[in-house]
């Protein structure tokens, strides 16, 4: 319900979502395979606990196991205080 409300409040009608359970990196790869994705974009910021779900191990595992290209984005600059 919280995800539905967030999408309704912050996104237009073209945005869809699918909640899955399992290992984060495996689920990302499974969805990319289902969608026949050409590119997976993952965010990585090892300095912020809130981004733990996309930690080094997750983004690295996605890059290592994906059947398509993977772009790992990182915030450049000083670590937050």
XYZ file of N, CA, C and O in Angstrom:
324
model
N 0.828 -1.197 0.000
C 0.000 0.000 0.000
C 0.871 1.260 0.000
O 0.535 2.244 -0.654
N 1.973 1.228 0.747
C 2.857 2.391 0.814
C 3.474 2.685 -0.548
O 3.598 3.847 -0.945
N 3.852 1.647 -1.288
C 4.433 1.851 -2.613
C 3.381 2.424 -3.562
O 3.677 3.324 -4.343
N 2.170 1.907 -3.510
C 1.095 2.425 -4.350
C 0.869 3.910 -4.083
O 0.716 4.696 -5.019
N 0.876 4.302 -2.818
C 0.673 5.700 -2.468
C 1.832 6.572 -2.940
O 1.634 7.666 -3.456
N 3.052 6.088 -2.780
C 4.226 6.836 -3.238
C 4.158 7.081 -4.738
O 4.382 8.196 -5.196
N 3.856 6.049 -5.503
C 3.777 6.188 -6.958
C 2.660 7.154 -7.337
O 2.830 8.016 -8.201
N 1.518 7.050 -6.677
C 0.400 7.948 -6.964
C 0.763 9.398 -6.664
O 0.387 10.310 -7.409
N 1.511 9.625 -5.601
C 1.874 10.986 -5.179
C 3.005 11.597 -6.002
O 3.082 12.811 -6.146
N 3.911 10.783 -6.512
C 5.142 11.308 -7.094
C 5.380 10.970 -8.566
O 6.372 11.437 -9.136
N 4.523 10.167 -9.171
C 4.775 9.707 -10.537
C 3.542 9.916 -11.407
O 2.432 10.013 -10.908
N 3.768 9.949 -12.724
C 2.613 10.047 -13.618
C 2.057 8.649 -13.896
O 2.584 7.641 -13.429
N 0.994 8.589 -14.672
C 0.284 7.334 -14.903
C 1.093 6.295 -15.682
O 0.735 5.123 -15.700
N 2.184 6.707 -16.316
C 2.973 5.760 -17.096
C 3.876 4.882 -16.230
O 4.410 3.886 -16.705
N 4.037 5.236 -14.954
C 4.929 4.489 -14.066
C 4.199 3.267 -13.509
O 3.087 3.365 -13.005
N 4.848 2.117 -13.639
C 4.333 0.890 -13.050
C 5.403 0.323 -12.127
O 6.577 0.690 -12.219
N 5.012 -0.576 -11.253
C 5.982 -1.193 -10.360
C 5.559 -2.615 -10.049
O 4.409 -2.997 -10.243
N 6.531 -3.380 -9.585
C 6.310 -4.768 -9.227
C 7.176 -5.044 -8.012
O 8.393 -4.862 -8.075
N 6.569 -5.433 -6.909
C 7.328 -5.759 -5.707
C 7.670 -7.238 -5.720
O 6.824 -8.081 -6.002
N 8.915 -7.543 -5.427
C 9.385 -8.927 -5.418
C 10.149 -9.197 -4.142
O 10.674 -8.289 -3.527
N 10.231 -10.453 -3.790
C 11.027 -10.857 -2.637
C 12.130 -11.780 -3.118
O 12.005 -12.432 -4.153
N 13.200 -11.814 -2.373
C 14.340 -12.654 -2.728
C 15.612 -11.851 -2.598
O 15.617 -10.732 -2.079
N 16.692 -12.414 -3.057
C 17.966 -11.690 -3.043
C 17.872 -10.561 -4.054
O 17.506 -10.779 -5.214
N 18.223 -9.351 -3.605
C 18.038 -8.166 -4.446
C 18.703 -8.293 -5.809
O 18.091 -8.030 -6.838
N 19.943 -8.710 -5.854
C 20.648 -8.768 -7.135
C 20.060 -9.825 -8.051
O 19.983 -9.624 -9.259
N 19.594 -10.948 -7.494
C 18.983 -11.990 -8.322
C 17.662 -11.509 -8.913
O 17.360 -11.774 -10.082
N 16.861 -10.803 -8.121
C 15.577 -10.310 -8.602
C 15.773 -9.252 -9.696
O 15.022 -9.211 -10.662
N 16.773 -8.406 -9.538
C 17.072 -7.404 -10.572
C 17.407 -8.107 -11.887
O 16.900 -7.743 -12.958
N 18.225 -9.137 -11.826
C 18.607 -9.870 -13.028
C 17.416 -10.608 -13.628
O 17.222 -10.611 -14.845
N 16.584 -11.237 -12.780
C 15.401 -11.951 -13.291
C 14.458 -11.003 -14.032
O 13.964 -11.330 -15.120
N 14.217 -9.828 -13.457
C 13.330 -8.862 -14.115
C 13.941 -8.388 -15.432
O 13.254 -8.286 -16.449
N 15.223 -8.099 -15.425
C 15.885 -7.661 -16.658
C 15.770 -8.727 -17.742
O 15.530 -8.414 -18.908
N 15.912 -9.992 -17.359
C 15.763 -11.078 -18.330
C 14.324 -11.162 -18.838
O 14.092 -11.334 -20.035
N 13.340 -11.037 -17.933
C 11.935 -11.072 -18.334
C 11.612 -9.947 -19.313
O 10.863 -10.147 -20.260
N 12.162 -8.775 -19.075
C 11.898 -7.604 -19.916
C 12.789 -7.585 -21.159
O 12.652 -6.704 -21.990
N 13.732 -8.499 -21.242
C 14.732 -8.506 -22.314
C 15.439 -7.142 -22.372
O 15.589 -6.528 -23.427
N 15.862 -6.691 -21.211
C 16.495 -5.377 -21.074
C 17.826 -5.318 -21.818
O 18.558 -6.309 -21.895
N 18.110 -4.146 -22.341
C 19.402 -3.876 -22.957
C 20.388 -3.293 -21.960
O 21.596 -3.340 -22.167
N 19.850 -2.701 -20.885
C 20.677 -2.001 -19.906
C 20.019 -2.052 -18.539
O 18.817 -1.849 -18.418
N 20.815 -2.312 -17.515
C 20.393 -2.212 -16.121
C 21.162 -1.054 -15.511
O 22.381 -0.968 -15.657
N 20.460 -0.154 -14.838
C 21.101 0.964 -14.146
C 20.931 0.743 -12.656
O 19.804 0.612 -12.166
N 22.026 0.659 -11.923
C 21.987 0.507 -10.469
C 22.760 1.653 -9.833
O 23.762 2.124 -10.362
N 22.267 2.105 -8.704
C 22.905 3.188 -7.968
C 23.737 2.586 -6.849
O 23.282 1.673 -6.156
N 24.908 3.114 -6.669
C 25.802 2.624 -5.627
C 26.398 3.814 -4.878
O 26.999 4.686 -5.478
N 26.176 3.840 -3.579
C 26.794 4.862 -2.740
C 27.152 4.195 -1.423
O 26.326 4.087 -0.532
N 28.359 3.743 -1.313
C 28.777 2.981 -0.134
C 28.842 3.817 1.133
O 29.018 3.285 2.214
N 28.708 5.133 1.007
C 28.820 6.001 2.178
C 27.480 6.279 2.855
O 27.446 6.953 3.854
N 26.383 5.772 2.301
C 25.066 6.068 2.861
C 24.340 4.779 3.203
O 24.127 3.940 2.352
N 23.932 4.637 4.462
C 23.244 3.427 4.896
C 21.936 3.215 4.153
O 21.525 2.083 3.909
N 21.242 4.309 3.785
C 19.960 4.187 3.108
C 20.102 3.455 1.775
O 19.164 2.845 1.279
N 21.282 3.458 1.203
C 21.515 2.794 -0.077
C 22.098 1.395 0.095
O 22.634 0.826 -0.840
N 21.969 0.853 1.289
C 22.537 -0.455 1.578
C 22.007 -1.527 0.629
O 22.725 -2.439 0.235
N 20.728 -1.398 0.209
C 20.144 -2.397 -0.683
C 20.899 -2.450 -2.010
O 20.939 -3.480 -2.669
N 21.524 -1.353 -2.405
C 22.340 -1.334 -3.615
C 23.803 -1.175 -3.243
O 24.517 -0.364 -3.794
N 24.237 -1.970 -2.302
C 25.611 -1.894 -1.821
C 26.577 -2.439 -2.868
O 26.178 -2.948 -3.899
N 27.831 -2.349 -2.556
C 28.866 -2.838 -3.469
C 28.567 -4.256 -3.909
O 28.645 -4.580 -5.076
N 28.202 -5.114 -2.971
C 27.993 -6.505 -3.348
C 26.805 -6.659 -4.290
O 26.866 -7.463 -5.225
N 25.736 -5.908 -4.085
C 24.574 -6.008 -4.967
C 24.913 -5.492 -6.358
O 24.709 -6.194 -7.351
N 25.411 -4.281 -6.449
C 25.699 -3.717 -7.768
C 26.781 -4.511 -8.485
O 26.716 -4.710 -9.701
N 27.747 -5.004 -7.752
C 28.808 -5.804 -8.363
C 28.262 -7.140 -8.856
O 28.597 -7.593 -9.945
N 27.405 -7.773 -8.056
C 26.824 -9.055 -8.482
C 25.935 -8.880 -9.703
O 25.931 -9.733 -10.591
N 25.172 -7.790 -9.745
C 24.360 -7.514 -10.929
C 25.276 -7.381 -12.139
O 25.041 -7.990 -13.186
N 26.341 -6.607 -12.006
C 27.279 -6.415 -13.115
C 27.931 -7.731 -13.532
O 28.135 -7.990 -14.721
N 28.234 -8.577 -12.573
C 28.915 -9.840 -12.869
C 28.004 -10.884 -13.515
O 28.468 -11.730 -14.276
N 26.693 -10.856 -13.204
C 25.807 -11.931 -13.628
C 24.762 -11.539 -14.669
O 24.066 -12.404 -15.195
N 24.618 -10.273 -14.968
C 23.575 -9.831 -15.900
C 23.871 -10.278 -17.326
O 25.036 -10.418 -17.721
N 22.808 -10.476 -18.083
C 22.924 -10.860 -19.489
C 22.888 -9.652 -20.418
O 22.725 -9.808 -21.630
N 22.995 -8.471 -19.844
C 23.014 -7.236 -20.631
C 24.007 -6.275 -19.981
O 24.611 -6.591 -18.955
N 24.141 -5.105 -20.552
C 25.046 -4.093 -19.999
C 24.516 -3.576 -18.666
O 23.310 -3.523 -18.442
N 25.436 -3.171 -17.789
C 25.074 -2.626 -16.483
C 25.819 -1.314 -16.288
O 27.037 -1.248 -16.476
N 25.069 -0.280 -15.933
C 25.647 1.026 -15.624
C 25.528 1.238 -14.126
O 24.430 1.253 -13.578
N 26.665 1.364 -13.453
C 26.684 1.594 -12.006
C 26.922 3.072 -11.761
O 27.972 3.589 -12.067
N 25.923 3.738 -11.195
C 26.017 5.166 -10.907
C 26.458 5.382 -9.474
O 26.024 4.682 -8.569
N 27.291 6.399 -9.277
C 27.766 6.762 -7.944
C 27.747 8.259 -7.792
O 28.027 8.989 -8.745
N 27.476 8.699 -6.597
C 27.582 10.119 -6.300
C 29.061 10.451 -6.195
O 29.824 9.779 -5.515
N 29.457 11.515 -6.882
C 30.855 11.950 -6.831
C 30.951 13.101 -5.847
O 30.101 13.981 -5.824
N 31.953 13.075 -5.018
C 32.136 14.149 -4.061
C 32.420 13.596 -2.682
O 32.602 12.407 -2.497
N 32.413 14.492 -1.723
C 32.722 14.126 -0.341
C 31.617 13.258 0.251
O 30.459 13.409 -0.099
N 32.016 12.399 1.150
C 31.045 11.561 1.859
C 30.203 12.438 2.775
O 30.687 13.433 3.326
N 28.909 12.100 2.959
C 28.060 12.887 3.855
C 28.563 12.823 5.287
O 29.176 11.837 5.683
N 28.255 13.846 6.036
C 28.678 13.896 7.441
C 27.759 13.084 8.316
O 26.647 12.892 8.082
